């Protein structure tokens, strides 16, 4: 009788053991496949998030080396249009967004009132110096200047969504985007304009050369704040998300020129075609001789990505560890079950050898038994793993959502204590940060690719063959008495 026939006969005759081994192998394959699918799903999600949130690197001036008089530094060049274009003219870079930040006041644009408005109401008009200062602060808005407003962090991360008009481009001059709340409050629409200016009253007179510089700014777009923000009575108007104004970078440059100040960009962000190669592109950029890198700082812009992806990283590690532990335990059980089975077949092995069967022939039977059960066990495991993983994916999403950091809430007593011990500024930053109340979608329905199926099946068969070979060696080499 051939080894395959004897193997089938043994499987049919030893039903209890065959069922036990079948279930154990099915669990082993299921654990492997589910772990692979979940790990791949989390890796794909992280990859997608990285493309969204970490697809750029930034360059800024290293003022610690340059000093306060950069014109006296030999070989230094300002991070301006020319330098940004020079750095951006490199293979793999898809877009360049020069950014800057500043504060402008407006007598025509009413923002959402809060702390500064309260201070103004409590200030005596007779106290002209303090009243004028409080008035200026109540009219002040935070401006974000960009070459491309759609590449600003708030729009890239989905915190802000453009609802009307269009985004700012490098060709625009004296244009802005405002929130729908501010637009409604001022009865403004796309195409309308308002005058904004700078005043030294909000900077203590330290920047008097900027005093009075202003522009008529045309509204070319209106955005909606999709993220939530916890606003307290201590929140400045300039820190309220809906009060933020996006303007073109030309306006900022013109402001610097009119003030006879240095013309430069605090940050320039370079967006790459493939985020997977961002480190390679940065390294290649730093090898260029035409850029004075000793005067610049460069780094990957991962601030937003790290915040969003940290729960995913944690979950990825947890699932990987759990999968490895479960698979290891099942492999140990498989080894013990096979050992127990083969140790009980000493008499059967002696009979086969007395009948003239070779050791290779008998070993072949043992291997075929295990391989047949492994192949049979792989079928239900492969069929059940995807739907089971999809169900577990919902649990993982809930866990990841629970791990996401929502802005904390503090009581009046905690706020008062923070004011006393000097931690109030950090507390306000925690409270006022933007939070997208939308869980990260983790796609577990990636399916099983043929390479994954074949690799998993081959690994299972290899484990069975290895364990059978180890356990049968002593059995086949035993004497016939």
GROMACS .gro file of C-alpha atoms in nm:
model
  481
    1UNK     CA    1   0.000   0.000   0.000
    2UNK     CA    2   0.136   0.342  -0.095
    3UNK     CA    3   0.203   0.617   0.164
    4UNK     CA    4  -0.090   0.837   0.043
    5UNK     CA    5  -0.339   0.549   0.080
    6UNK     CA    6  -0.208   0.464   0.427
    7UNK     CA    7  -0.226   0.831   0.523
    8UNK     CA    8  -0.594   0.858   0.416
    9UNK     CA    9  -0.674   0.533   0.595
   10UNK     CA   10  -0.511   0.659   0.916
   11UNK     CA   11  -0.695   0.995   0.901
   12UNK     CA   12  -1.030   0.820   0.856
   13UNK     CA   13  -0.956   0.566   1.128
   14UNK     CA   14  -0.824   0.815   1.388
   15UNK     CA   15  -1.111   1.063   1.363
   16UNK     CA   16  -1.069   1.225   1.706
   17UNK     CA   17  -0.703   1.297   1.659
   18UNK     CA   18  -0.757   1.411   1.299
   19UNK     CA   19  -1.030   1.654   1.407
   20UNK     CA   20  -0.810   1.788   1.688
   21UNK     CA   21  -0.518   1.844   1.452
   22UNK     CA   22  -0.751   1.994   1.188
   23UNK     CA   23  -0.892   2.247   1.438
   24UNK     CA   24  -0.550   2.335   1.569
   25UNK     CA   25  -0.417   2.396   1.218
   26UNK     CA   26  -0.730   2.596   1.127
   27UNK     CA   27  -0.674   2.818   1.431
   28UNK     CA   28  -0.309   2.858   1.341
   29UNK     CA   29  -0.385   2.959   0.982
   30UNK     CA   30  -0.670   3.189   1.093
   31UNK     CA   31  -0.448   3.367   1.345
   32UNK     CA   32  -0.176   3.414   1.083
   33UNK     CA   33  -0.411   3.540   0.813
   34UNK     CA   34  -0.607   3.771   1.043
   35UNK     CA   35  -0.286   3.913   1.185
   36UNK     CA   36  -0.146   3.970   0.837
   37UNK     CA   37  -0.464   4.140   0.715
   38UNK     CA   38  -0.491   4.365   1.022
   39UNK     CA   39  -0.123   4.460   1.018
   40UNK     CA   40  -0.139   4.534   0.645
   41UNK     CA   41  -0.457   4.738   0.693
   42UNK     CA   42  -0.294   4.949   0.963
   43UNK     CA   43   0.021   4.991   0.753
   44UNK     CA   44  -0.184   5.100   0.451
   45UNK     CA   45  -0.376   5.347   0.668
   46UNK     CA   46  -0.053   5.490   0.808
   47UNK     CA   47   0.087   5.515   0.456
   48UNK     CA   48  -0.223   5.704   0.341
   49UNK     CA   49  -0.205   5.937   0.641
   50UNK     CA   50   0.164   5.999   0.579
   51UNK     CA   51   0.086   6.104   0.222
   52UNK     CA   52  -0.177   6.342   0.357
   53UNK     CA   53   0.001   6.483   0.660
   54UNK     CA   54   0.372   6.420   0.609
   55UNK     CA   55   0.428   6.469   0.239
   56UNK     CA   56   0.652   6.770   0.283
   57UNK     CA   57   0.970   6.895   0.443
   58UNK     CA   58   1.037   7.247   0.561
   59UNK     CA   59   1.331   7.483   0.534
   60UNK     CA   60   1.381   7.781   0.764
   61UNK     CA   61   1.662   8.021   0.849
   62UNK     CA   62   1.893   7.917   1.132
   63UNK     CA   63   1.895   8.253   1.308
   64UNK     CA   64   2.110   8.111   1.586
   65UNK     CA   65   2.398   8.097   1.338
   66UNK     CA   66   2.301   8.386   1.111
   67UNK     CA   67   2.248   8.635   1.394
   68UNK     CA   68   2.055   8.963   1.395
   69UNK     CA   69   2.246   9.119   1.106
   70UNK     CA   70   2.232   8.862   0.826
   71UNK     CA   71   2.362   9.108   0.566
   72UNK     CA   72   2.703   9.085   0.733
   73UNK     CA   73   2.720   8.705   0.711
   74UNK     CA   74   2.940   8.593   0.421
   75UNK     CA   75   2.768   8.355   0.180
   76UNK     CA   76   2.424   8.389   0.342
   77UNK     CA   77   2.119   8.426   0.119
   78UNK     CA   78   1.772   8.508   0.244
   79UNK     CA   79   1.504   8.241   0.222
   80UNK     CA   80   1.306   8.438  -0.035
   81UNK     CA   81   1.140   8.368  -0.369
   82UNK     CA   82   1.467   8.308  -0.548
   83UNK     CA   83   1.607   8.070  -0.285
   84UNK     CA   84   1.274   7.886  -0.248
   85UNK     CA   85   1.259   7.835  -0.625
   86UNK     CA   86   1.622   7.720  -0.628
   87UNK     CA   87   1.562   7.457  -0.358
   88UNK     CA   88   1.231   7.354  -0.516
   89UNK     CA   89   1.388   7.301  -0.858
   90UNK     CA   90   1.474   6.942  -0.778
   91UNK     CA   91   1.354   6.601  -0.893
   92UNK     CA   92   1.074   6.463  -0.676
   93UNK     CA   93   0.941   6.799  -0.551
   94UNK     CA   94   0.587   6.865  -0.669
   95UNK     CA   95   0.497   7.199  -0.504
   96UNK     CA   96   0.647   7.478  -0.296
   97UNK     CA   97   0.448   7.670  -0.036
   98UNK     CA   98   0.613   7.975   0.121
   99UNK     CA   99   0.443   8.067   0.448
  100UNK     CA  100   0.448   8.350   0.699
  101UNK     CA  101   0.233   8.473   0.985
  102UNK     CA  102   0.139   8.818   1.110
  103UNK     CA  103  -0.138   9.023   1.272
  104UNK     CA  104  -0.345   9.291   1.098
  105UNK     CA  105  -0.623   9.512   1.232
  106UNK     CA  106  -0.937   9.622   1.051
  107UNK     CA  107  -1.201   9.882   1.129
  108UNK     CA  108  -1.432   9.731   0.866
  109UNK     CA  109  -1.415   9.360   0.958
  110UNK     CA  110  -1.582   9.246   1.280
  111UNK     CA  111  -1.442   8.919   1.414
  112UNK     CA  112  -1.602   8.689   1.671
  113UNK     CA  113  -1.557   8.881   1.999
  114UNK     CA  114  -1.415   8.726   2.314
  115UNK     CA  115  -1.135   8.812   2.560
  116UNK     CA  116  -1.010   9.134   2.396
  117UNK     CA  117  -1.366   9.261   2.357
  118UNK     CA  118  -1.426   9.198   2.727
  119UNK     CA  119  -1.106   9.382   2.819
  120UNK     CA  120  -1.210   9.676   2.597
  121UNK     CA  121  -1.553   9.692   2.762
  122UNK     CA  122  -1.390   9.702   3.106
  123UNK     CA  123  -1.133   9.969   3.010
  124UNK     CA  124  -1.206  10.335   3.085
  125UNK     CA  125  -1.196  10.547   2.764
  126UNK     CA  126  -1.037  10.822   2.969
  127UNK     CA  127  -0.732  10.599   3.008
  128UNK     CA  128  -0.639  10.671   2.646
  129UNK     CA  129  -0.319  10.467   2.625
  130UNK     CA  130  -0.470  10.145   2.760
  131UNK     CA  131  -0.801  10.202   2.584
  132UNK     CA  132  -0.635  10.251   2.243
  133UNK     CA  133  -0.428   9.940   2.298
  134UNK     CA  134  -0.733   9.734   2.399
  135UNK     CA  135  -0.922   9.872   2.097
  136UNK     CA  136  -0.640   9.772   1.862
  137UNK     CA  137  -0.631   9.419   2.005
  138UNK     CA  138  -1.007   9.384   1.966
  139UNK     CA  139  -0.971   9.467   1.594
  140UNK     CA  140  -0.676   9.234   1.537
  141UNK     CA  141  -0.685   8.910   1.338
  142UNK     CA  142  -0.428   8.637   1.285
  143UNK     CA  143  -0.315   8.611   0.922
  144UNK     CA  144  -0.161   8.306   0.758
  145UNK     CA  145   0.021   8.398   0.435
  146UNK     CA  146   0.069   8.120   0.180
  147UNK     CA  147   0.175   8.072  -0.179
  148UNK     CA  148  -0.096   7.805  -0.203
  149UNK     CA  149  -0.364   7.825   0.065
  150UNK     CA  150  -0.483   7.472  -0.012
  151UNK     CA  151  -0.142   7.349   0.114
  152UNK     CA  152  -0.185   7.519   0.452
  153UNK     CA  153  -0.202   7.268   0.737
  154UNK     CA  154  -0.564   7.346   0.823
  155UNK     CA  155  -0.686   7.265   0.471
  156UNK     CA  156  -0.460   6.963   0.417
  157UNK     CA  157  -0.578   6.799   0.737
  158UNK     CA  158  -0.946   6.871   0.676
  159UNK     CA  159  -0.979   7.106   0.973
  160UNK     CA  160  -1.093   7.380   0.733
  161UNK     CA  161  -1.294   7.320   0.415
  162UNK     CA  162  -1.331   7.574   0.134
  163UNK     CA  163  -1.706   7.615   0.068
  164UNK     CA  164  -1.717   7.912  -0.169
  165UNK     CA  165  -1.479   8.072  -0.417
  166UNK     CA  166  -1.129   7.943  -0.479
  167UNK     CA  167  -0.793   7.895  -0.310
  168UNK     CA  168  -0.501   8.140  -0.315
  169UNK     CA  169  -0.225   8.088  -0.573
  170UNK     CA  170   0.121   8.250  -0.619
  171UNK     CA  171  -0.021   8.492  -0.879
  172UNK     CA  172  -0.266   8.649  -0.633
  173UNK     CA  173  -0.202   8.986  -0.466
  174UNK     CA  174  -0.406   9.142  -0.183
  175UNK     CA  175  -0.658   8.858  -0.159
  176UNK     CA  176  -0.790   8.665   0.142
  177UNK     CA  177  -1.000   8.371   0.257
  178UNK     CA  178  -1.229   8.424   0.556
  179UNK     CA  179  -1.455   8.189   0.751
  180UNK     CA  180  -1.827   8.158   0.685
  181UNK     CA  181  -1.896   8.277   1.041
  182UNK     CA  182  -1.703   8.601   0.993
  183UNK     CA  183  -1.854   8.647   0.645
  184UNK     CA  184  -2.205   8.610   0.784
  185UNK     CA  185  -2.131   8.842   1.078
  186UNK     CA  186  -2.013   9.115   0.838
  187UNK     CA  187  -2.258   9.039   0.555
  188UNK     CA  188  -1.968   8.975   0.319
  189UNK     CA  189  -1.943   8.751   0.013
  190UNK     CA  190  -1.685   8.643  -0.242
  191UNK     CA  191  -1.579   8.953  -0.439
  192UNK     CA  192  -1.621   9.197  -0.149
  193UNK     CA  193  -1.326   9.380   0.007
  194UNK     CA  194  -1.218   9.530   0.338
  195UNK     CA  195  -0.923   9.739   0.453
  196UNK     CA  196  -0.666   9.589   0.693
  197UNK     CA  197  -0.364   9.760   0.845
  198UNK     CA  198  -0.086   9.715   1.097
  199UNK     CA  199  -0.038   9.916   1.412
  200UNK     CA  200   0.246   9.932   1.661
  201UNK     CA  201  -0.010   9.953   1.943
  202UNK     CA  202  -0.037   9.573   1.944
  203UNK     CA  203   0.342   9.522   1.955
  204UNK     CA  204   0.433   9.773   2.221
  205UNK     CA  205   0.582  10.009   1.966
  206UNK     CA  206   0.870   9.773   1.887
  207UNK     CA  207   0.778   9.761   1.518
  208UNK     CA  208   0.688  10.123   1.452
  209UNK     CA  209   0.822  10.097   1.095
  210UNK     CA  210   0.519   9.875   1.020
  211UNK     CA  211   0.275  10.123   1.173
  212UNK     CA  212  -0.006  10.220   0.933
  213UNK     CA  213   0.088   9.987   0.649
  214UNK     CA  214  -0.238   9.856   0.507
  215UNK     CA  215  -0.416   9.716   0.202
  216UNK     CA  216  -0.759   9.670   0.051
  217UNK     CA  217  -0.804   9.292   0.059
  218UNK     CA  218  -1.043   9.113  -0.175
  219UNK     CA  219  -1.229   8.805  -0.050
  220UNK     CA  220  -1.180   8.527  -0.305
  221UNK     CA  221  -1.291   8.235  -0.089
  222UNK     CA  222  -1.490   8.140   0.219
  223UNK     CA  223  -1.408   7.841   0.436
  224UNK     CA  224  -1.591   7.644   0.704
  225UNK     CA  225  -1.422   7.525   1.024
  226UNK     CA  226  -1.486   7.152   1.022
  227UNK     CA  227  -1.289   7.086   1.341
  228UNK     CA  228  -1.420   7.156   1.689
  229UNK     CA  229  -1.250   7.395   1.929
  230UNK     CA  230  -1.313   7.457   2.297
  231UNK     CA  231  -1.336   7.832   2.350
  232UNK     CA  232  -1.338   7.981   2.699
  233UNK     CA  233  -1.364   8.337   2.822
  234UNK     CA  234  -0.985   8.341   2.833
  235UNK     CA  235  -0.944   8.267   2.462
  236UNK     CA  236  -0.801   8.551   2.255
  237UNK     CA  237  -0.990   8.652   1.941
  238UNK     CA  238  -0.676   8.574   1.739
  239UNK     CA  239  -0.679   8.215   1.870
  240UNK     CA  240  -1.036   8.144   1.759
  241UNK     CA  241  -1.022   7.926   1.447
  242UNK     CA  242  -1.308   8.102   1.267
  243UNK     CA  243  -1.130   8.437   1.304
  244UNK     CA  244  -0.824   8.319   1.113
  245UNK     CA  245  -0.761   8.485   0.777
  246UNK     CA  246  -0.556   8.337   0.493
  247UNK     CA  247  -0.381   8.583   0.263
  248UNK     CA  248  -0.143   8.567  -0.032
  249UNK     CA  249   0.231   8.565   0.032
  250UNK     CA  250   0.278   8.871  -0.198
  251UNK     CA  251   0.097   9.085   0.057
  252UNK     CA  252   0.342   8.982   0.329
  253UNK     CA  253   0.641   9.052   0.103
  254UNK     CA  254   0.502   9.395   0.016
  255UNK     CA  255   0.453   9.467   0.387
  256UNK     CA  256   0.819   9.389   0.455
  257UNK     CA  257   0.928   9.605   0.164
  258UNK     CA  258   0.718   9.904   0.272
  259UNK     CA  259   0.860   9.871   0.624
  260UNK     CA  260   1.217   9.864   0.485
  261UNK     CA  261   1.263   9.530   0.663
  262UNK     CA  262   1.434   9.209   0.555
  263UNK     CA  263   1.233   9.028   0.288
  264UNK     CA  264   1.229   8.658   0.370
  265UNK     CA  265   0.999   8.366   0.453
  266UNK     CA  266   0.999   8.215   0.803
  267UNK     CA  267   0.916   7.873   0.656
  268UNK     CA  268   0.902   7.723   0.309
  269UNK     CA  269   0.738   7.382   0.270
  270UNK     CA  270   0.841   7.153  -0.015
  271UNK     CA  271   0.589   6.886  -0.109
  272UNK     CA  272   0.721   6.567  -0.266
  273UNK     CA  273   0.565   6.333  -0.521
  274UNK     CA  274   0.620   6.020  -0.311
  275UNK     CA  275   0.639   6.062   0.069
  276UNK     CA  276   0.813   5.725   0.090
  277UNK     CA  277   1.122   5.888  -0.065
  278UNK     CA  278   1.112   6.211   0.135
  279UNK     CA  279   1.422   6.123   0.340
  280UNK     CA  280   1.616   6.039   0.025
  281UNK     CA  281   1.513   6.367  -0.139
  282UNK     CA  282   1.613   6.566   0.170
  283UNK     CA  283   1.951   6.393   0.184
  284UNK     CA  284   2.011   6.463  -0.185
  285UNK     CA  285   1.907   6.827  -0.139
  286UNK     CA  286   2.157   6.873   0.143
  287UNK     CA  287   2.438   6.748  -0.082
  288UNK     CA  288   2.384   7.036  -0.324
  289UNK     CA  289   2.669   7.288  -0.339
  290UNK     CA  290   2.451   7.576  -0.461
  291UNK     CA  291   2.252   7.600  -0.136
  292UNK     CA  292   2.416   7.745   0.181
  293UNK     CA  293   2.274   7.474   0.407
  294UNK     CA  294   2.492   7.579   0.699
  295UNK     CA  295   2.256   7.874   0.742
  296UNK     CA  296   1.928   7.682   0.711
  297UNK     CA  297   1.733   7.430   0.910
  298UNK     CA  298   1.562   7.140   0.731
  299UNK     CA  299   1.326   6.873   0.859
  300UNK     CA  300   1.027   6.653   0.777
  301UNK     CA  301   0.695   6.817   0.853
  302UNK     CA  302   0.543   6.537   1.065
  303UNK     CA  303   0.370   6.743   1.333
  304UNK     CA  304   0.018   6.668   1.214
  305UNK     CA  305   0.100   6.314   1.102
  306UNK     CA  306   0.247   6.217   1.439
  307UNK     CA  307  -0.062   6.336   1.624
  308UNK     CA  308  -0.301   6.144   1.401
  309UNK     CA  309  -0.087   5.834   1.348
  310UNK     CA  310   0.036   5.774   1.703
  311UNK     CA  311  -0.271   5.566   1.802
  312UNK     CA  312  -0.230   5.367   1.478
  313UNK     CA  313   0.137   5.301   1.551
  314UNK     CA  314   0.047   5.182   1.899
  315UNK     CA  315  -0.229   4.957   1.767
  316UNK     CA  316  -0.002   4.822   1.490
  317UNK     CA  317   0.260   4.721   1.747
  318UNK     CA  318  -0.002   4.569   1.977
  319UNK     CA  319  -0.162   4.357   1.704
  320UNK     CA  320   0.177   4.244   1.576
  321UNK     CA  321   0.285   4.135   1.924
  322UNK     CA  322  -0.046   3.961   1.996
  323UNK     CA  323  -0.035   3.781   1.660
  324UNK     CA  324   0.321   3.661   1.723
  325UNK     CA  325   0.231   3.537   2.072
  326UNK     CA  326  -0.083   3.356   1.953
  327UNK     CA  327   0.101   3.196   1.660
  328UNK     CA  328   0.388   3.091   1.890
  329UNK     CA  329   0.147   2.931   2.137
  330UNK     CA  330  -0.037   2.748   1.859
  331UNK     CA  331   0.292   2.626   1.712
  332UNK     CA  332   0.394   2.489   2.052
  333UNK     CA  333   0.058   2.315   2.084
  334UNK     CA  334   0.095   2.177   1.732
  335UNK     CA  335   0.440   2.043   1.819
  336UNK     CA  336   0.312   1.878   2.137
  337UNK     CA  337   0.009   1.724   1.965
  338UNK     CA  338   0.222   1.582   1.684
  339UNK     CA  339   0.471   1.450   1.938
  340UNK     CA  340   0.195   1.284   2.140
  341UNK     CA  341   0.052   1.129   1.823
  342UNK     CA  342   0.380   0.992   1.687
  343UNK     CA  343   0.492   0.859   2.025
  344UNK     CA  344   0.175   0.648   2.034
  345UNK     CA  345   0.260   0.492   1.695
  346UNK     CA  346   0.572   0.297   1.790
  347UNK     CA  347   0.408  -0.041   1.742
  348UNK     CA  348   0.257   0.065   1.411
  349UNK     CA  349   0.596   0.183   1.288
  350UNK     CA  350   0.764  -0.146   1.385
  351UNK     CA  351   0.500  -0.339   1.192
  352UNK     CA  352   0.556  -0.128   0.881
  353UNK     CA  353   0.929  -0.188   0.904
  354UNK     CA  354   0.879  -0.563   0.949
  355UNK     CA  355   0.666  -0.559   0.635
  356UNK     CA  356   0.961  -0.415   0.448
  357UNK     CA  357   0.864  -0.048   0.425
  358UNK     CA  358   1.162   0.185   0.422
  359UNK     CA  359   1.210   0.463   0.672
  360UNK     CA  360   1.158   0.719   0.392
  361UNK     CA  361   0.831   0.548   0.296
  362UNK     CA  362   0.700   0.560   0.654
  363UNK     CA  363   0.819   0.919   0.699
  364UNK     CA  364   0.638   1.009   0.377
  365UNK     CA  365   0.312   0.874   0.521
  366UNK     CA  366   0.348   1.084   0.837
  367UNK     CA  367   0.422   1.397   0.631
  368UNK     CA  368   0.130   1.336   0.394
  369UNK     CA  369  -0.108   1.297   0.690
  370UNK     CA  370  -0.004   1.633   0.832
  371UNK     CA  371   0.003   1.804   0.493
  372UNK     CA  372  -0.347   1.681   0.399
  373UNK     CA  373  -0.493   1.806   0.727
  374UNK     CA  374  -0.308   2.136   0.686
  375UNK     CA  375  -0.446   2.187   0.335
  376UNK     CA  376  -0.797   2.103   0.452
  377UNK     CA  377  -0.763   2.338   0.750
  378UNK     CA  378  -0.642   2.624   0.531
  379UNK     CA  379  -0.965   2.633   0.328
  380UNK     CA  380  -1.203   2.744   0.610
  381UNK     CA  381  -0.930   2.966   0.758
  382UNK     CA  382  -0.887   3.153   0.429
  383UNK     CA  383  -1.264   3.183   0.387
  384UNK     CA  384  -1.339   3.307   0.739
  385UNK     CA  385  -1.037   3.531   0.800
  386UNK     CA  386  -1.149   3.832   0.586
  387UNK     CA  387  -1.501   3.871   0.732
  388UNK     CA  388  -1.372   3.811   1.085
  389UNK     CA  389  -1.099   4.068   1.032
  390UNK     CA  390  -1.350   4.320   0.894
  391UNK     CA  391  -1.555   4.281   1.212
  392UNK     CA  392  -1.244   4.321   1.426
  393UNK     CA  393  -1.150   4.625   1.221
  394UNK     CA  394  -1.451   4.810   1.363
  395UNK     CA  395  -1.329   4.729   1.714
  396UNK     CA  396  -0.982   4.855   1.624
  397UNK     CA  397  -1.128   5.180   1.485
  398UNK     CA  398  -1.317   5.237   1.809
  399UNK     CA  399  -1.003   5.175   2.013
  400UNK     CA  400  -0.799   5.410   1.792
  401UNK     CA  401  -1.072   5.675   1.815
  402UNK     CA  402  -1.071   5.641   2.194
  403UNK     CA  403  -0.693   5.692   2.197
  404UNK     CA  404  -0.716   6.013   1.990
  405UNK     CA  405  -0.649   6.319   2.198
  406UNK     CA  406  -0.952   6.544   2.231
  407UNK     CA  407  -0.886   6.891   2.373
  408UNK     CA  408  -0.918   6.867   2.754
  409UNK     CA  409  -1.160   7.065   2.964
  410UNK     CA  410  -1.046   7.248   3.276
  411UNK     CA  411  -1.248   7.380   3.565
  412UNK     CA  412  -1.232   7.742   3.681
  413UNK     CA  413  -1.028   7.628   3.983
  414UNK     CA  414  -0.772   7.451   3.758
  415UNK     CA  415  -0.746   7.757   3.534
  416UNK     CA  416  -0.694   7.983   3.836
  417UNK     CA  417  -0.423   7.748   3.968
  418UNK     CA  418  -0.250   7.751   3.627
  419UNK     CA  419  -0.247   8.131   3.630
  420UNK     CA  420  -0.074   8.124   3.967
  421UNK     CA  421   0.191   7.864   3.884
  422UNK     CA  422   0.271   7.995   3.534
  423UNK     CA  423   0.133   7.703   3.329
  424UNK     CA  424  -0.166   7.896   3.197
  425UNK     CA  425  -0.020   7.945   2.847
  426UNK     CA  426   0.036   7.571   2.799
  427UNK     CA  427  -0.311   7.499   2.933
  428UNK     CA  428  -0.469   7.738   2.685
  429UNK     CA  429  -0.277   7.580   2.397
  430UNK     CA  430  -0.414   7.239   2.496
  431UNK     CA  431  -0.767   7.370   2.525
  432UNK     CA  432  -0.776   7.567   2.201
  433UNK     CA  433  -0.623   7.316   1.962
  434UNK     CA  434  -0.844   7.197   1.679
  435UNK     CA  435  -0.997   6.851   1.700
  436UNK     CA  436  -1.156   6.658   1.414
  437UNK     CA  437  -1.430   6.449   1.568
  438UNK     CA  438  -1.403   6.188   1.296
  439UNK     CA  439  -1.240   5.849   1.357
  440UNK     CA  440  -0.964   5.738   1.127
  441UNK     CA  441  -1.103   5.491   0.876
  442UNK     CA  442  -0.902   5.169   0.874
  443UNK     CA  443  -0.955   4.961   0.563
  444UNK     CA  444  -0.935   4.596   0.670
  445UNK     CA  445  -1.114   4.479   0.358
  446UNK     CA  446  -0.796   4.451   0.157
  447UNK     CA  447  -0.857   4.083   0.077
  448UNK     CA  448  -0.597   3.811   0.056
  449UNK     CA  449  -0.356   3.842  -0.231
  450UNK     CA  450  -0.224   3.529  -0.395
  451UNK     CA  451   0.132   3.579  -0.265
  452UNK     CA  452   0.001   3.612   0.093
  453UNK     CA  453  -0.214   3.300   0.056
  454UNK     CA  454   0.069   3.096  -0.092
  455UNK     CA  455   0.322   3.222   0.164
  456UNK     CA  456   0.091   3.145   0.457
  457UNK     CA  457   0.008   2.800   0.325
  458UNK     CA  458   0.374   2.724   0.256
  459UNK     CA  459   0.474   2.840   0.606
  460UNK     CA  460   0.209   2.615   0.763
  461UNK     CA  461   0.313   2.314   0.556
  462UNK     CA  462   0.678   2.380   0.636
  463UNK     CA  463   0.601   2.387   1.008
  464UNK     CA  464   0.412   2.055   0.984
  465UNK     CA  465   0.690   1.889   0.783
  466UNK     CA  466   0.955   2.019   1.022
  467UNK     CA  467   0.772   1.904   1.335
  468UNK     CA  468   0.693   1.563   1.184
  469UNK     CA  469   1.053   1.519   1.074
  470UNK     CA  470   1.188   1.607   1.419
  471UNK     CA  471   0.943   1.382   1.602
  472UNK     CA  472   0.967   1.084   1.364
  473UNK     CA  473   1.348   1.069   1.366
  474UNK     CA  474   1.364   0.896   1.702
  475UNK     CA  475   1.069   0.678   1.614
  476UNK     CA  476   1.214   0.556   1.283
  477UNK     CA  477   1.559   0.495   1.430
  478UNK     CA  478   1.428   0.284   1.718
  479UNK     CA  479   1.503  -0.086   1.723
  480UNK     CA  480   1.248  -0.344   1.610
  481UNK     CA  481   1.237  -0.527   1.945
   0.00000   0.00000   0.00000
